[in-house]
Amino acid sequence: MTPTTTLVPSHFAEMPTAASLAASAAAVDGGVLSNADLAAWLEDRRRAQAQRVKRIPFAELEGWTFDELTGDLRHRSGRFFSVHGLRVASDFGPVPVWEQPIINQPEIGILGIALRDFDGMPHLLMQAKSEPGNVNGVQLSPTVQATKSNYMRVHGGSRVPYLERFRRPEPGSVVADVLQSEQGSWFLRKRNRNMIITVGPDVEAGEDFAWLTLGQVNALLREENLVNMDARTVLSCLPDWQARAVEAVHSDVDIRSWITRRRAEHEVRVTAIGLAETGGWNMGDTEVSHERGQHFSIVAVDVSSARREVRAWTQPLLKPHGTGLAALFVRRFRGVPHALLRARAEPGFVSVVELGPTLQCAPENYAHLPSDLRPAYLDEVLARRADAVYDVKLSEEGGRFLHGENHYIIIESDDELPVVSDEFRWVSLRQVDELLRYGHHLNVQARTLIAAWRSL
């Protein structure tokens, strides 16, 4: 279907202002596309992008093999990604030493959203995209979502639309351009280039794309498994369009010093090992799994899709066990919004420590541990969850994870929630906005919650 354009495009690529972003956020009933047209477009894309995903034995993977010496799972091209073992020694968390499989994808991909001005109101060019690991097929993704192997067409597939706009942005068009991490427990030092650029009227929406107001995207963030992880992380990099107060519980210098100190004092030592020698993990014909059935498994899938760069392929995926919790306590100090963030050390982080939500865990992974080793604030989140201002189940990246989901929760706290250790700090929304201008400060779960918090 072709949506009806009712607004008049500007003649130039306009840089968004706080006022224009606020107007776009307030346009919950739509701009170029009405909400009715948006719903019809999404349904049309779901039908057009129907895909089949089937679990298969590892022996049926095409182009992927286990190394005879190490057991590592690799693609014959040497590109895309590999799965190998990791030995970790860490002073963060209840378990000091462990081994695990991890995805190693050293390439830097591009995640980018194009902004275009229509009658003074910025619109975001969003893509309806199916991924093999999505629980529901099509989700709303950025304008461009591509690994380097994909956009260099190692798979021999079609070109990525709009890619060159982001690889070589026009001078003065860049709103945000920052390297950000992905899941530090599942990826080894994985980074993507998160970008937002402005474009002019020469950029039109293809059939899998639509111009949406920020208000429409924010409303979709409240829908279960609709706005994908890659879109959420890019949205978090938008400049804060809300009123910006200067006061904060801690000064900017104190927050930066705290992050630096946590990075200097935490010890996380990682050593790459063969997948076959990873202790506590079993390698079977259909999955690599933990001996207690916890954490995650590595599995293989066969995919066919009529709308992807390649119509059919096989690949490994990481399948998480259980649905995780990522919760953020927020409150106002003298009217200034703050979030309680935790300095987390994860084995896959480039900088050892990044700021995560107040709580980030898969509760079932702690079932075998004594109560005093339960994650901080887990009981408080469960007790106050009924009062959450945001509680939505959202998917993690469907190109690497099979049905990975987290419950993302935001709880407003009016009382003196105790700060239980030096790992936690109240950080103002303005300070968060500043940290997001630079890479490797907030982890991907925290970035999702910041995008959701701004949408309320």
PDB file of C-alpha atoms in Angstrom, residues 21-135:
ATOM      1  CA  LEU A  21      11.706  17.323  18.506  1.00  0.00           C
ATOM      2  CA  ALA A  22       9.201  18.189  21.235  1.00  0.00           C
ATOM      3  CA  ALA A  23       6.591  18.929  18.553  1.00  0.00           C
ATOM      4  CA  SER A  24       7.341  15.610  16.864  1.00  0.00           C
ATOM      5  CA  ALA A  25       7.089  13.796  20.215  1.00  0.00           C
ATOM      6  CA  ALA A  26       3.726  15.453  20.828  1.00  0.00           C
ATOM      7  CA  ALA A  27       2.397  14.358  17.402  1.00  0.00           C
ATOM      8  CA  VAL A  28       1.055  11.053  18.674  1.00  0.00           C
ATOM      9  CA  ASP A  29      -1.745  11.068  16.092  1.00  0.00           C
ATOM     10  CA  GLY A  30       0.711  11.100  13.220  1.00  0.00           C
ATOM     11  CA  GLY A  31       2.098  13.419  10.587  1.00  0.00           C
ATOM     12  CA  VAL A  32       2.921  12.117   7.123  1.00  0.00           C
ATOM     13  CA  LEU A  33       1.235   8.856   8.076  1.00  0.00           C
ATOM     14  CA  SER A  34      -1.916   8.621  10.167  1.00  0.00           C
ATOM     15  CA  ASN A  35      -2.049   5.984  12.888  1.00  0.00           C
ATOM     16  CA  ALA A  36      -4.606   4.049  10.863  1.00  0.00           C
ATOM     17  CA  ASP A  37      -2.290   4.071   7.836  1.00  0.00           C
ATOM     18  CA  LEU A  38       0.627   3.084  10.073  1.00  0.00           C
ATOM     19  CA  ALA A  39      -1.263   0.069  11.421  1.00  0.00           C
ATOM     20  CA  ALA A  40      -2.274  -0.949   7.891  1.00  0.00           C
ATOM     21  CA  TRP A  41       1.314  -0.566   6.637  1.00  0.00           C
ATOM     22  CA  LEU A  42       2.681  -2.748   9.447  1.00  0.00           C
ATOM     23  CA  GLU A  43       0.093  -5.442   8.758  1.00  0.00           C
ATOM     24  CA  ASP A  44       0.882  -5.284   5.043  1.00  0.00           C
ATOM     25  CA  ARG A  45       4.601  -5.684   5.770  1.00  0.00           C
ATOM     26  CA  ARG A  46       3.919  -8.665   8.047  1.00  0.00           C
ATOM     27  CA  ARG A  47       2.158 -10.421   5.200  1.00  0.00           C
ATOM     28  CA  ALA A  48       4.806  -9.475   2.636  1.00  0.00           C
ATOM     29  CA  GLN A  49       7.724 -10.512   4.862  1.00  0.00           C
ATOM     30  CA  ALA A  50       6.429 -13.847   6.042  1.00  0.00           C
ATOM     31  CA  GLN A  51       9.410 -16.056   6.830  1.00  0.00           C
ATOM     32  CA  ARG A  52      10.016 -19.620   7.913  1.00  0.00           C
ATOM     33  CA  VAL A  53      12.510 -20.390  10.666  1.00  0.00           C
ATOM     34  CA  LYS A  54      13.218 -24.019  11.570  1.00  0.00           C
ATOM     35  CA  ARG A  55      15.620 -25.486  14.116  1.00  0.00           C
ATOM     36  CA  ILE A  56      18.068 -27.875  12.474  1.00  0.00           C
ATOM     37  CA  PRO A  57      21.008 -30.059  13.575  1.00  0.00           C
ATOM     38  CA  PHE A  58      24.426 -28.454  13.305  1.00  0.00           C
ATOM     39  CA  ALA A  59      25.305 -30.952  10.555  1.00  0.00           C
ATOM     40  CA  GLU A  60      22.756 -29.248   8.277  1.00  0.00           C
ATOM     41  CA  LEU A  61      24.383 -25.808   8.534  1.00  0.00           C
ATOM     42  CA  GLU A  62      25.645 -24.647   5.147  1.00  0.00           C
ATOM     43  CA  GLY A  63      28.895 -22.697   5.181  1.00  0.00           C
ATOM     44  CA  TRP A  64      29.375 -23.127   8.942  1.00  0.00           C
ATOM     45  CA  THR A  65      31.702 -25.703  10.484  1.00  0.00           C
ATOM     46  CA  PHE A  66      33.142 -26.684  13.853  1.00  0.00           C
ATOM     47  CA  ASP A  67      36.929 -26.405  13.903  1.00  0.00           C
ATOM     48  CA  GLU A  68      38.450 -29.872  14.247  1.00  0.00           C
ATOM     49  CA  LEU A  69      40.983 -28.747  16.868  1.00  0.00           C
ATOM     50  CA  THR A  70      39.127 -26.162  18.964  1.00  0.00           C
ATOM     51  CA  GLY A  71      35.470 -26.906  18.290  1.00  0.00           C
ATOM     52  CA  ASP A  72      34.892 -23.235  17.464  1.00  0.00           C
ATOM     53  CA  LEU A  73      31.941 -22.598  15.165  1.00  0.00           C
ATOM     54  CA  ARG A  74      32.902 -20.429  12.185  1.00  0.00           C
ATOM     55  CA  HIS A  75      31.713 -19.384   8.730  1.00  0.00           C
ATOM     56  CA  ARG A  76      33.828 -20.604   5.822  1.00  0.00           C
ATOM     57  CA  SER A  77      34.324 -17.008   4.620  1.00  0.00           C
ATOM     58  CA  GLY A  78      35.953 -16.036   7.909  1.00  0.00           C
ATOM     59  CA  ARG A  79      33.401 -13.200   8.147  1.00  0.00           C
ATOM     60  CA  PHE A  80      30.068 -12.659   9.911  1.00  0.00           C
ATOM     61  CA  PHE A  81      30.833 -14.023  13.387  1.00  0.00           C
ATOM     62  CA  SER A  82      32.193 -17.033  15.251  1.00  0.00           C
ATOM     63  CA  VAL A  83      31.326 -18.800  18.490  1.00  0.00           C
ATOM     64  CA  HIS A  84      34.191 -19.820  20.764  1.00  0.00           C
ATOM     65  CA  GLY A  85      34.761 -20.333  24.462  1.00  0.00           C
ATOM     66  CA  LEU A  86      35.747 -17.732  27.043  1.00  0.00           C
ATOM     67  CA  ARG A  87      37.362 -18.198  30.433  1.00  0.00           C
ATOM     68  CA  VAL A  88      36.424 -15.349  32.790  1.00  0.00           C
ATOM     69  CA  ALA A  89      37.776 -14.246  36.173  1.00  0.00           C
ATOM     70  CA  SER A  90      35.829 -11.308  37.615  1.00  0.00           C
ATOM     71  CA  ASP A  91      35.282  -9.552  40.932  1.00  0.00           C
ATOM     72  CA  PHE A  92      31.791  -8.468  39.805  1.00  0.00           C
ATOM     73  CA  GLY A  93      28.850 -10.642  40.822  1.00  0.00           C
ATOM     74  CA  PRO A  94      28.530 -13.775  42.943  1.00  0.00           C
ATOM     75  CA  VAL A  95      30.569 -16.122  40.723  1.00  0.00           C
ATOM     76  CA  PRO A  96      34.293 -15.241  40.530  1.00  0.00           C
ATOM     77  CA  VAL A  97      35.387 -17.688  37.795  1.00  0.00           C
ATOM     78  CA  TRP A  98      33.479 -19.343  34.981  1.00  0.00           C
ATOM     79  CA  GLU A  99      33.649 -20.470  31.358  1.00  0.00           C
ATOM     80  CA  GLN A 100      31.085 -19.867  28.636  1.00  0.00           C
ATOM     81  CA  PRO A 101      30.552 -19.713  24.878  1.00  0.00           C
ATOM     82  CA  ILE A 102      30.548 -16.209  23.425  1.00  0.00           C
ATOM     83  CA  ILE A 103      29.816 -14.640  20.036  1.00  0.00           C
ATOM     84  CA  ASN A 104      32.847 -12.950  18.513  1.00  0.00           C
ATOM     85  CA  GLN A 105      31.865 -10.443  15.834  1.00  0.00           C
ATOM     86  CA  PRO A 106      34.743  -7.955  15.514  1.00  0.00           C
ATOM     87  CA  GLU A 107      33.129  -6.023  12.663  1.00  0.00           C
ATOM     88  CA  ILE A 108      31.507  -2.658  13.331  1.00  0.00           C
ATOM     89  CA  GLY A 109      28.024  -2.506  11.852  1.00  0.00           C
ATOM     90  CA  ILE A 110      25.854   0.523  11.117  1.00  0.00           C
ATOM     91  CA  LEU A 111      22.591   1.273  12.884  1.00  0.00           C
ATOM     92  CA  GLY A 112      21.166   4.515  11.536  1.00  0.00           C
ATOM     93  CA  ILE A 113      17.956   6.523  11.522  1.00  0.00           C
ATOM     94  CA  ALA A 114      17.299   9.245   8.939  1.00  0.00           C
ATOM     95  CA  LEU A 115      15.401  12.378   9.987  1.00  0.00           C
ATOM     96  CA  ARG A 116      13.497  14.460   7.494  1.00  0.00           C
ATOM     97  CA  ASP A 117      11.672  17.710   8.143  1.00  0.00           C
ATOM     98  CA  PHE A 118       8.007  17.991   7.130  1.00  0.00           C
ATOM     99  CA  ASP A 119       6.459  21.412   7.832  1.00  0.00           C
ATOM    100  CA  GLY A 120       8.902  22.038  10.670  1.00  0.00           C
ATOM    101  CA  MET A 121       8.323  18.621  12.247  1.00  0.00           C
ATOM    102  CA  PRO A 122      11.065  15.958  12.196  1.00  0.00           C
ATOM    103  CA  HIS A 123      10.019  12.498  11.029  1.00  0.00           C
ATOM    104  CA  LEU A 124      12.027   9.300  11.459  1.00  0.00           C
ATOM    105  CA  LEU A 125      12.457   6.881   8.575  1.00  0.00           C
ATOM    106  CA  MET A 126      11.703   3.513  10.169  1.00  0.00           C
ATOM    107  CA  GLN A 127      11.948   0.103   8.548  1.00  0.00           C
ATOM    108  CA  ALA A 128       9.698  -2.925   8.912  1.00  0.00           C
ATOM    109  CA  LYS A 129      12.208  -5.782   9.100  1.00  0.00           C
ATOM    110  CA  SER A 130      11.927  -9.496   9.756  1.00  0.00           C
ATOM    111  CA  GLU A 131      14.712 -11.281  11.636  1.00  0.00           C
ATOM    112  CA  PRO A 132      15.058 -15.032  12.141  1.00  0.00           C
ATOM    113  CA  GLY A 133      15.210 -14.711  15.931  1.00  0.00           C
ATOM    114  CA  ASN A 134      12.187 -12.420  16.318  1.00  0.00           C
ATOM    115  CA  VAL A 135       9.294 -13.937  18.232  1.00  0.00           C
TER     116      VAL A 135
END
